[in-house]
Amino acid sequence: MGTYIVQGGRRIEGEFCVRGSKNAALPVLAACLLAEDVCVLENMPQITDVVQTLEILQELGCRVDWDGRTVMIDTKQISSFVIDNDKVGKMRSSILFLGALLGREKQAKLAYPGGCAIGRRPIDLHLAAFQRMGVEILEENCILDCKVSRIAGTQIYLPFPSVGATENILLLAVKAEGVTLIRNAAKEPEVVTLVRFLRAMGAEIYGEGTSSILVEGVSHLHGAVFTIPGDRIEGGTFLCAAAMTGGKLCLRGLEREQMGAVLEVWRMCGCRFLWEDSDTLLMEPPKCLRGDLTIVTGPFPAFPTDMQPLAMSLLTLAKGSCMISETVFEARFSQAGELCRMGADIRISGRNALIHGVDKLHGAEVSAGDLRCGAALLCAALAAEGVSLVHGSEYVERGYESIENAFSFLGGDIRLQEERNGYV
């Protein structure tokens, strides 16, 4: 736990290579359980969610070796199908171990998962799909005790294109008998990454990136060497900070097709972009950010909900009035009140936020309530006049690797002060 101390008013500019994607790395790590030998994962982000996921793998009996950004996971000696409740309570992504353990051990036991408090994220879609595939589920005292004797391929229709449910079904379906067809599947890049990794392990999967994914079950999966793609949300975060502070930025390690909706909003605000090649993006900000636009979050390829807090931060300095409609999570405006403490003019009505742009933000003492809220507040603090204290580093560290060092490298004046015994 700690507090970021930010002296605002300096441009975020220069060249930076984004790190591996949090949202892609976590399901890939869970998928390693399905391998019968060693997986080597490159470009792994050094964030607390990855650390906790690796600890779960070790508790299940896996051997884990982490050297720099390369992780080797040997699953040959798995000795448990039970996941510690404390660790499950810290991460939403821990639910993915359910599908992977059932695919490997035919049984799994874990508590309902936790994570950031950004609204209800029920796992009913996961469990209903598993039951259709032959899984017996016993729920008692918020503990899921699951067993399956025969994983049956079937056709599954998701009422909502849930990323987590799509990933979990994939993790189970690759070891099913017969064919599984997922309709209304999530199209997010992280789902595509998981499919590519499973295919590298020997899975037979077709249709990733579309609303229909077909999986032909196999009896064995082997290890693989795989590179985690760059984090599109981290890239968007740095674009936000640069645009708010008026800095020119070059980002490397992005995948062009993943950034469409985010770049379109930034273009509407006046930013100019140039792709030097498929993974290098140049951004030039306007002298004055433009507003008068509406953003609606939604499943890929719509504007990502993970970027919504960052977009709100950006629009606080855009000339005119803007509307954001959050259609994915009902409690993802926690940054609004904190931004108002810095001088923003934001009004919330249900799942809609009306932002009236202001000329400047001022430093303030604010607190992050979740991961992306924390990133949004840091961007605002970098653009504000004066000093800001942003509490809640433990949230930010879940998804950003030493973000204070990255922003400092790009010209920001920011440092992290750890808290000990309740004092900074």
Tab-separated table of C-alpha atoms in Angstrom:
chain	number	residue	atom	x	y	z
A	1	MET	CA	0.000	0.000	0.000
A	2	GLY	CA	1.194	3.489	-0.739
A	3	THR	CA	0.516	6.978	-2.021
A	4	TYR	CA	1.640	8.588	-5.268
A	5	ILE	CA	2.980	12.110	-4.811
A	6	VAL	CA	2.580	13.987	-8.085
A	7	GLN	CA	3.791	17.465	-9.005
A	8	GLY	CA	1.651	18.362	-11.990
A	9	GLY	CA	2.316	20.588	-14.962
A	10	ARG	CA	5.005	18.625	-16.785
A	11	ARG	CA	4.523	17.108	-20.207
A	12	ILE	CA	4.380	13.352	-20.620
A	13	GLU	CA	6.328	12.856	-23.835
A	14	GLY	CA	8.955	10.715	-25.502
A	15	GLU	CA	9.142	7.064	-26.488
A	16	PHE	CA	7.944	4.067	-24.516
A	17	CYS	CA	7.401	0.349	-25.070
A	18	VAL	CA	4.225	-0.956	-23.446
A	19	ARG	CA	4.538	-4.012	-21.249
A	20	GLY	CA	2.697	-7.323	-21.520
A	21	SER	CA	-1.090	-7.271	-21.215
A	22	LYS	CA	-2.587	-8.004	-17.799
A	23	ASN	CA	-5.917	-9.078	-19.277
A	24	ALA	CA	-4.187	-11.451	-21.707
A	25	ALA	CA	-1.617	-12.840	-19.284
A	26	LEU	CA	-4.013	-14.047	-16.581
A	27	PRO	CA	-6.112	-16.468	-18.695
A	28	VAL	CA	-2.941	-17.723	-20.400
A	29	LEU	CA	-1.444	-18.498	-16.984
A	30	ALA	CA	-4.573	-20.427	-16.021
A	31	ALA	CA	-4.394	-22.322	-19.318
A	32	CYS	CA	-0.923	-23.597	-18.426
A	33	LEU	CA	-2.638	-26.068	-16.075
A	34	LEU	CA	-3.893	-27.931	-19.136
A	35	ALA	CA	-0.389	-28.671	-20.393
A	36	GLU	CA	1.239	-31.950	-19.522
A	37	ASP	CA	4.750	-30.510	-19.482
A	38	VAL	CA	6.470	-27.099	-19.531
A	39	CYS	CA	5.143	-23.750	-20.789
A	40	VAL	CA	7.426	-20.746	-21.313
A	41	LEU	CA	5.734	-17.344	-21.365
A	42	GLU	CA	7.624	-14.268	-22.543
A	43	ASN	CA	6.857	-10.550	-22.030
A	44	MET	CA	5.090	-11.263	-18.738
A	45	PRO	CA	4.123	-8.038	-16.903
A	46	GLN	CA	5.547	-7.682	-13.391
A	47	ILE	CA	2.304	-6.784	-11.620
A	48	THR	CA	0.658	-8.013	-8.442
A	49	ASP	CA	-2.157	-9.880	-10.238
A	50	VAL	CA	0.454	-11.970	-12.055
A	51	VAL	CA	2.368	-12.565	-8.817
A	52	GLN	CA	-0.779	-13.814	-7.085
A	53	THR	CA	-1.706	-16.013	-10.050
A	54	LEU	CA	1.732	-17.623	-10.002
A	55	GLU	CA	1.351	-18.227	-6.263
A	56	ILE	CA	-1.899	-20.102	-6.969
A	57	LEU	CA	-0.132	-22.235	-9.568
A	58	GLN	CA	2.595	-23.051	-7.055
A	59	GLU	CA	0.058	-24.007	-4.390
A	60	LEU	CA	-1.524	-26.396	-6.886
A	61	GLY	CA	1.842	-28.109	-7.292
A	62	CYS	CA	3.306	-26.388	-10.344
A	63	ARG	CA	6.956	-25.446	-10.503
A	64	VAL	CA	7.335	-21.757	-11.378
A	65	ASP	CA	10.573	-20.024	-12.410
A	66	TRP	CA	10.424	-16.289	-13.145
A	67	ASP	CA	13.455	-14.635	-14.748
A	68	GLY	CA	12.929	-11.013	-15.795
A	69	ARG	CA	9.909	-11.044	-18.095
A	70	THR	CA	10.067	-14.770	-18.830
A	71	VAL	CA	8.120	-17.301	-16.781
A	72	MET	CA	8.549	-21.075	-16.991
A	73	ILE	CA	5.694	-23.187	-15.611
A	74	ASP	CA	6.054	-26.937	-15.172
A	75	THR	CA	2.679	-28.554	-14.472
A	76	LYS	CA	3.745	-32.212	-14.370
A	77	GLN	CA	3.488	-32.443	-10.575
A	78	ILE	CA	0.040	-30.912	-9.950
A	79	SER	CA	-1.021	-32.186	-6.537
A	80	SER	CA	-4.214	-30.285	-5.687
A	81	PHE	CA	-7.481	-29.083	-7.166
A	82	VAL	CA	-8.337	-26.732	-4.261
A	83	ILE	CA	-7.493	-23.009	-4.418
A	84	ASP	CA	-6.914	-21.016	-1.241
A	85	ASN	CA	-9.899	-18.795	-0.455
A	86	ASP	CA	-7.806	-15.745	0.465
A	87	LYS	CA	-6.156	-15.594	-2.941
A	88	VAL	CA	-9.411	-16.187	-4.807
A	89	GLY	CA	-10.968	-13.272	-2.963
A	90	LYS	CA	-8.365	-10.844	-4.314
A	91	MET	CA	-8.735	-11.478	-8.047
A	92	ARG	CA	-11.707	-11.794	-10.349
A	93	SER	CA	-9.615	-13.737	-12.860
A	94	SER	CA	-9.188	-16.615	-10.390
A	95	ILE	CA	-12.510	-17.985	-11.675
A	96	LEU	CA	-10.608	-19.090	-14.803
A	97	PHE	CA	-8.885	-21.753	-12.746
A	98	LEU	CA	-12.269	-23.463	-12.532
A	99	GLY	CA	-12.345	-24.366	-16.218
A	100	ALA	CA	-8.651	-25.199	-16.345
A	101	LEU	CA	-8.717	-27.463	-13.267
A	102	LEU	CA	-11.819	-29.273	-14.463
A	103	GLY	CA	-10.148	-29.803	-17.818
A	104	ARG	CA	-7.014	-31.177	-16.154
A	105	GLU	CA	-8.173	-32.888	-12.953
A	106	LYS	CA	-11.943	-33.325	-13.569
A	107	GLN	CA	-12.555	-31.545	-10.267
A	108	ALA	CA	-12.058	-28.100	-8.757
A	109	LYS	CA	-12.874	-26.324	-5.519
A	110	LEU	CA	-12.658	-22.585	-4.927
A	111	ALA	CA	-14.542	-19.677	-3.423
A	112	TYR	CA	-16.405	-17.041	-5.364
A	113	PRO	CA	-13.784	-14.669	-6.818
A	114	GLY	CA	-13.152	-11.045	-5.838
A	115	GLY	CA	-11.400	-8.145	-7.566
A	116	CYS	CA	-12.118	-4.456	-8.027
A	117	ALA	CA	-15.452	-3.092	-6.807
A	118	ILE	CA	-16.767	-1.853	-10.151
A	119	GLY	CA	-20.187	-3.498	-10.079
A	120	ARG	CA	-21.800	-6.914	-10.230
A	121	ARG	CA	-19.929	-9.476	-12.281
A	122	PRO	CA	-21.948	-12.639	-11.756
A	123	ILE	CA	-20.453	-15.968	-12.779
A	124	ASP	CA	-23.832	-17.480	-13.618
A	125	LEU	CA	-22.899	-17.646	-17.310
A	126	HIS	CA	-19.787	-19.689	-16.463
A	127	LEU	CA	-21.651	-22.152	-14.244
A	128	ALA	CA	-24.624	-22.601	-16.583
A	129	ALA	CA	-22.268	-23.431	-19.453
A	130	PHE	CA	-20.310	-25.885	-17.316
A	131	GLN	CA	-23.490	-27.685	-16.305
A	132	ARG	CA	-24.426	-28.083	-19.968
A	133	MET	CA	-21.028	-29.726	-20.454
A	134	GLY	CA	-21.659	-32.278	-17.688
A	135	VAL	CA	-20.154	-30.564	-14.642
A	136	GLU	CA	-21.791	-31.183	-11.281
A	137	ILE	CA	-21.697	-28.045	-9.138
A	138	LEU	CA	-22.287	-27.913	-5.408
A	139	GLU	CA	-22.486	-24.446	-3.842
A	140	GLU	CA	-22.178	-24.132	-0.088
A	141	ASN	CA	-21.074	-21.133	1.997
A	142	CYS	CA	-19.852	-19.319	-1.145
A	143	ILE	CA	-17.629	-22.299	-2.043
A	144	LEU	CA	-17.892	-23.928	-5.467
A	145	ASP	CA	-17.217	-27.672	-5.409
A	146	CYS	CA	-17.219	-28.958	-9.001
A	147	LYS	CA	-16.750	-32.413	-10.495
A	148	VAL	CA	-17.126	-33.926	-13.936
A	149	SER	CA	-16.752	-37.520	-15.072
A	150	ARG	CA	-17.139	-36.810	-18.795
A	151	ILE	CA	-16.741	-33.357	-20.348
A	152	ALA	CA	-19.331	-33.267	-23.107
A	153	GLY	CA	-19.011	-30.996	-26.108
A	154	THR	CA	-22.207	-29.065	-26.785
A	155	GLN	CA	-23.622	-25.856	-28.197
A	156	ILE	CA	-23.625	-22.883	-25.822
A	157	TYR	CA	-25.300	-19.521	-26.391
A	158	LEU	CA	-24.145	-16.675	-24.188
A	159	PRO	CA	-26.875	-14.073	-23.509
A	160	PHE	CA	-24.063	-11.513	-23.187
A	161	PRO	CA	-20.625	-11.758	-24.874
A	162	SER	CA	-18.803	-12.133	-21.564
A	163	VAL	CA	-15.032	-12.239	-21.861
A	164	GLY	CA	-14.568	-14.304	-18.695
A	165	ALA	CA	-17.273	-16.800	-19.586
A	166	THR	CA	-15.925	-17.229	-23.113
A	167	GLU	CA	-12.423	-17.850	-21.766
A	168	ASN	CA	-13.598	-20.283	-19.097
A	169	ILE	CA	-15.678	-22.280	-21.574
A	170	LEU	CA	-12.681	-22.469	-23.906
A	171	LEU	CA	-10.495	-23.821	-21.098
A	172	LEU	CA	-12.957	-26.629	-20.471
A	173	ALA	CA	-14.032	-27.265	-24.057
A	174	VAL	CA	-10.504	-28.021	-25.299
A	175	LYS	CA	-10.588	-31.225	-23.199
A	176	ALA	CA	-14.209	-32.152	-23.983
A	177	GLU	CA	-15.356	-35.194	-25.902
A	178	GLY	CA	-16.749	-33.971	-29.178
A	179	VAL	CA	-17.348	-30.469	-30.499
A	180	THR	CA	-18.306	-27.338	-28.549
A	181	LEU	CA	-19.789	-24.326	-30.331
A	182	ILE	CA	-19.855	-21.022	-28.437
A	183	ARG	CA	-22.347	-18.559	-29.905
A	184	ASN	CA	-22.340	-14.851	-29.055
A	185	ALA	CA	-18.776	-15.339	-27.885
A	186	ALA	CA	-16.651	-12.381	-26.804
A	187	LYS	CA	-14.431	-10.960	-29.567
A	188	GLU	CA	-11.941	-9.197	-27.295
A	189	PRO	CA	-8.234	-9.396	-28.212
A	190	GLU	CA	-7.586	-11.211	-24.923
A	191	VAL	CA	-9.876	-14.052	-26.051
A	192	VAL	CA	-7.969	-14.225	-29.346
A	193	THR	CA	-4.691	-14.397	-27.403
A	194	LEU	CA	-5.962	-17.267	-25.261
A	195	VAL	CA	-7.050	-19.183	-28.364
A	196	ARG	CA	-3.642	-18.674	-29.967
A	197	PHE	CA	-1.936	-20.016	-26.856
A	198	LEU	CA	-4.245	-23.028	-26.605
A	199	ARG	CA	-3.675	-23.725	-30.288
A	200	ALA	CA	0.092	-23.587	-29.689
A	201	MET	CA	-0.504	-26.289	-27.039
A	202	GLY	CA	-2.269	-28.518	-29.548
A	203	ALA	CA	-5.913	-27.408	-29.246
A	204	GLU	CA	-8.258	-27.383	-32.235
A	205	ILE	CA	-10.135	-24.056	-32.164
A	206	TYR	CA	-11.654	-22.031	-34.998
A	207	GLY	CA	-13.368	-18.657	-35.280
A	208	GLU	CA	-11.628	-16.568	-32.615
A	209	GLY	CA	-12.366	-12.877	-33.029
A	210	THR	CA	-15.881	-13.652	-34.287
A	211	SER	CA	-19.132	-14.272	-32.421
A	212	SER	CA	-18.977	-18.048	-33.084
A	213	ILE	CA	-16.058	-20.141	-31.819
A	214	LEU	CA	-15.843	-23.854	-32.555
A	215	VAL	CA	-13.728	-26.162	-30.394
A	216	GLU	CA	-12.887	-29.775	-31.212
A	217	GLY	CA	-11.876	-31.430	-27.965
A	218	VAL	CA	-8.525	-33.218	-27.688
A	219	SER	CA	-7.265	-35.725	-25.147
A	220	HIS	CA	-3.828	-34.195	-24.554
A	221	LEU	CA	-2.229	-30.756	-24.603
A	222	HIS	CA	1.503	-30.139	-24.563
A	223	GLY	CA	3.623	-27.222	-23.411
A	224	ALA	CA	4.426	-24.238	-25.593
A	225	VAL	CA	6.562	-21.114	-25.866
A	226	PHE	CA	4.393	-18.025	-26.157
A	227	THR	CA	4.755	-14.233	-26.037
A	228	ILE	CA	2.186	-12.122	-24.183
A	229	PRO	CA	1.069	-9.223	-26.431
A	230	GLY	CA	1.404	-5.578	-25.423
A	231	ASP	CA	-1.217	-4.110	-23.104
A	232	ARG	CA	-3.719	-2.007	-25.059
A	233	ILE	CA	-5.099	-0.489	-21.837
A	234	GLU	CA	-1.641	0.519	-20.622
A	235	GLY	CA	-1.067	2.057	-24.042
A	236	GLY	CA	-4.339	3.975	-23.740
A	237	THR	CA	-3.322	5.178	-20.276
A	238	PHE	CA	-0.114	6.732	-21.565
A	239	LEU	CA	-1.999	8.284	-24.489
A	240	CYS	CA	-4.347	9.840	-21.936
A	241	ALA	CA	-1.537	11.320	-19.848
A	242	ALA	CA	0.275	12.682	-22.899
A	243	ALA	CA	-2.864	14.254	-24.379
A	244	MET	CA	-3.822	15.869	-21.044
A	245	THR	CA	-0.336	17.332	-20.557
A	246	GLY	CA	0.263	18.336	-24.185
A	247	GLY	CA	3.100	15.922	-24.915
A	248	LYS	CA	4.051	14.102	-28.110
A	249	LEU	CA	4.314	10.369	-27.588
A	250	CYS	CA	5.693	7.339	-29.408
A	251	LEU	CA	4.390	3.964	-28.167
A	252	ARG	CA	5.880	0.660	-29.260
A	253	GLY	CA	4.507	-2.837	-28.745
A	254	LEU	CA	0.838	-2.163	-29.548
A	255	GLU	CA	-1.326	-4.124	-31.971
A	256	ARG	CA	-2.982	-1.724	-34.397
A	257	GLU	CA	-6.276	-3.566	-34.752
A	258	GLN	CA	-6.859	-3.433	-30.993
A	259	MET	CA	-6.754	0.355	-30.655
A	260	GLY	CA	-9.472	1.481	-33.073
A	261	ALA	CA	-12.234	2.687	-30.723
A	262	VAL	CA	-9.818	4.377	-28.304
A	263	LEU	CA	-7.940	6.244	-31.034
A	264	GLU	CA	-11.209	7.393	-32.585
A	265	VAL	CA	-12.249	9.109	-29.337
A	266	TRP	CA	-8.816	10.716	-28.970
A	267	ARG	CA	-9.042	11.888	-32.615
A	268	MET	CA	-12.402	13.492	-31.895
A	269	CYS	CA	-10.638	15.382	-29.086
A	270	GLY	CA	-8.132	16.722	-31.619
A	271	CYS	CA	-5.210	14.279	-31.293
A	272	ARG	CA	-3.369	13.210	-34.439
A	273	PHE	CA	-1.960	9.713	-34.945
A	274	LEU	CA	0.474	8.020	-37.283
A	275	TRP	CA	1.342	4.319	-37.361
A	276	GLU	CA	4.996	3.930	-38.309
A	277	ASP	CA	4.484	0.191	-38.661
A	278	SER	CA	2.092	-2.404	-37.267
A	279	ASP	CA	3.178	-1.891	-33.646
A	280	THR	CA	4.533	1.675	-33.373
A	281	LEU	CA	2.148	4.574	-32.810
A	282	LEU	CA	2.946	8.294	-32.850
A	283	MET	CA	0.573	10.776	-31.197
A	284	GLU	CA	0.539	14.561	-31.454
A	285	PRO	CA	-1.902	16.303	-29.104
A	286	PRO	CA	-3.871	19.467	-29.986
A	287	LYS	CA	-3.190	22.823	-28.385
A	288	CYS	CA	-6.658	22.606	-26.863
A	289	LEU	CA	-8.633	19.378	-26.373
A	290	ARG	CA	-12.034	19.399	-28.076
A	291	GLY	CA	-15.205	18.041	-26.502
A	292	ASP	CA	-18.860	17.801	-27.517
A	293	LEU	CA	-18.843	14.052	-28.027
A	294	THR	CA	-20.535	10.962	-26.627
A	295	ILE	CA	-18.811	7.730	-25.593
A	296	VAL	CA	-20.686	4.463	-25.101
A	297	THR	CA	-18.752	1.536	-23.629
A	298	GLY	CA	-19.410	-1.977	-24.857
A	299	PRO	CA	-17.875	-5.302	-25.889
A	300	PHE	CA	-15.054	-5.231	-28.432
A	301	PRO	CA	-14.792	-3.582	-30.925
A	302	ALA	CA	-16.750	-0.870	-29.049
A	303	PHE	CA	-15.043	1.496	-26.625
A	304	PRO	CA	-13.604	-0.647	-23.795
A	305	THR	CA	-14.994	-0.231	-20.294
A	306	ASP	CA	-11.435	-0.430	-18.920
A	307	MET	CA	-10.648	2.832	-20.764
A	308	GLN	CA	-13.780	4.657	-19.595
A	309	PRO	CA	-12.218	6.156	-16.416
A	310	LEU	CA	-9.247	7.355	-18.496
A	311	ALA	CA	-11.577	8.911	-21.064
A	312	MET	CA	-13.450	10.718	-18.287
A	313	SER	CA	-10.181	12.115	-16.998
A	314	LEU	CA	-9.249	13.300	-20.495
A	315	LEU	CA	-12.616	14.972	-21.094
A	316	THR	CA	-12.381	17.043	-17.914
A	317	LEU	CA	-10.016	19.328	-19.886
A	318	ALA	CA	-11.875	19.177	-23.235
A	319	LYS	CA	-13.635	22.332	-24.427
A	320	GLY	CA	-17.403	21.773	-24.384
A	321	SER	CA	-19.656	19.141	-22.840
A	322	CYS	CA	-19.383	15.378	-23.230
A	323	MET	CA	-21.452	12.350	-22.260
A	324	ILE	CA	-20.233	8.910	-21.225
A	325	SER	CA	-22.648	5.979	-21.034
A	326	GLU	CA	-21.304	2.944	-19.153
A	327	THR	CA	-23.175	-0.129	-20.412
A	328	VAL	CA	-20.918	-2.876	-19.023
A	329	PHE	CA	-20.563	-2.215	-15.277
A	330	GLU	CA	-23.020	-0.239	-13.194
A	331	ALA	CA	-20.522	1.038	-10.613
A	332	ARG	CA	-17.601	2.292	-12.662
A	333	PHE	CA	-17.776	6.033	-12.025
A	334	SER	CA	-15.841	6.012	-8.737
A	335	GLN	CA	-13.252	8.343	-10.266
A	336	ALA	CA	-15.845	11.073	-10.908
A	337	GLY	CA	-16.081	12.383	-7.347
A	338	GLU	CA	-12.304	12.340	-6.949
A	339	LEU	CA	-11.810	14.219	-10.224
A	340	CYS	CA	-14.270	16.840	-8.990
A	341	ARG	CA	-12.024	17.334	-5.947
A	342	MET	CA	-9.390	18.388	-8.481
A	343	GLY	CA	-11.703	20.948	-10.087
A	344	ALA	CA	-13.542	18.841	-12.679
A	345	ASP	CA	-17.225	19.441	-13.457
A	346	ILE	CA	-18.892	15.998	-13.663
A	347	ARG	CA	-22.489	15.033	-12.986
A	348	ILE	CA	-23.595	11.427	-12.659
A	349	SER	CA	-27.077	10.116	-13.427
A	350	GLY	CA	-27.344	6.337	-13.241
A	351	ARG	CA	-25.011	4.878	-15.847
A	352	ASN	CA	-24.488	8.234	-17.568
A	353	ALA	CA	-21.894	10.888	-16.815
A	354	LEU	CA	-22.035	14.469	-18.113
A	355	ILE	CA	-18.648	16.162	-18.210
A	356	HIS	CA	-18.300	19.919	-18.691
A	357	GLY	CA	-14.726	20.738	-19.626
A	358	VAL	CA	-12.774	23.125	-17.389
A	359	ASP	CA	-9.732	25.259	-18.154
A	360	LYS	CA	-7.503	23.562	-15.613
A	361	LEU	CA	-7.342	21.057	-12.781
A	362	HIS	CA	-5.654	21.703	-9.451
A	363	GLY	CA	-3.754	19.399	-7.141
A	364	ALA	CA	-5.716	17.616	-4.419
A	365	GLU	CA	-5.668	14.617	-2.099
A	366	VAL	CA	-7.662	11.826	-3.741
A	367	SER	CA	-8.110	8.072	-3.381
A	368	ALA	CA	-8.308	5.285	-5.949
A	369	GLY	CA	-11.228	2.904	-5.487
A	370	ASP	CA	-10.169	0.467	-8.208
A	371	LEU	CA	-7.434	-0.183	-10.750
A	372	ARG	CA	-8.525	2.036	-13.654
A	373	CYS	CA	-9.833	4.731	-11.317
A	374	GLY	CA	-6.316	4.975	-9.913
A	375	ALA	CA	-4.778	5.302	-13.380
A	376	ALA	CA	-7.288	8.010	-14.308
A	377	LEU	CA	-6.464	9.990	-11.168
A	378	LEU	CA	-2.739	9.761	-11.883
A	379	CYS	CA	-3.279	11.157	-15.385
A	380	ALA	CA	-5.320	14.019	-13.936
A	381	ALA	CA	-2.678	14.683	-11.282
A	382	LEU	CA	0.052	14.866	-13.919
A	383	ALA	CA	-1.969	17.507	-15.790
A	384	ALA	CA	-3.083	19.473	-12.714
A	385	GLU	CA	-1.497	22.593	-11.254
A	386	GLY	CA	0.265	21.932	-7.970
A	387	VAL	CA	0.825	18.778	-5.938
A	388	SER	CA	-1.585	15.842	-5.698
A	389	LEU	CA	-1.607	12.868	-3.359
A	390	VAL	CA	-3.185	9.798	-4.932
A	391	HIS	CA	-3.836	7.090	-2.335
A	392	GLY	CA	-4.399	3.438	-3.185
A	393	SER	CA	-1.291	2.269	-5.011
A	394	GLU	CA	-2.295	-1.340	-4.268
A	395	TYR	CA	-5.075	-1.018	-6.843
A	396	VAL	CA	-2.854	0.497	-9.522
A	397	GLU	CA	-0.120	-2.095	-8.971
A	398	ARG	CA	-2.588	-4.845	-9.852
A	399	GLY	CA	-2.389	-3.858	-13.517
A	400	TYR	CA	0.500	-1.425	-14.052
A	401	GLU	CA	4.151	-2.273	-13.632
A	402	SER	CA	5.941	0.509	-11.689
A	403	ILE	CA	3.792	3.170	-13.342
A	404	GLU	CA	5.552	5.883	-11.337
A	405	ASN	CA	8.862	4.948	-12.978
A	406	ALA	CA	7.282	4.878	-16.423
A	407	PHE	CA	5.722	8.322	-16.018
A	408	SER	CA	8.983	9.682	-14.580
A	409	PHE	CA	10.873	8.292	-17.580
A	410	LEU	CA	8.449	10.200	-19.830
A	411	GLY	CA	8.966	13.488	-18.009
A	412	GLY	CA	6.508	13.385	-15.122
A	413	ASP	CA	7.310	14.348	-11.528
A	414	ILE	CA	5.855	11.422	-9.594
A	415	ARG	CA	7.032	9.119	-6.855
A	416	LEU	CA	5.503	6.341	-4.803
A	417	GLN	CA	5.716	6.548	-1.017
A	418	GLU	CA	4.955	3.289	0.725
A	419	GLU	CA	2.772	3.235	3.824
A	420	ARG	CA	3.938	1.399	6.941
A	421	ASN	CA	1.886	0.955	10.088
A	422	GLY	CA	-0.789	3.249	8.725
A	423	TYR	CA	1.599	6.163	8.112
A	424	VAL	CA	3.108	7.480	4.888
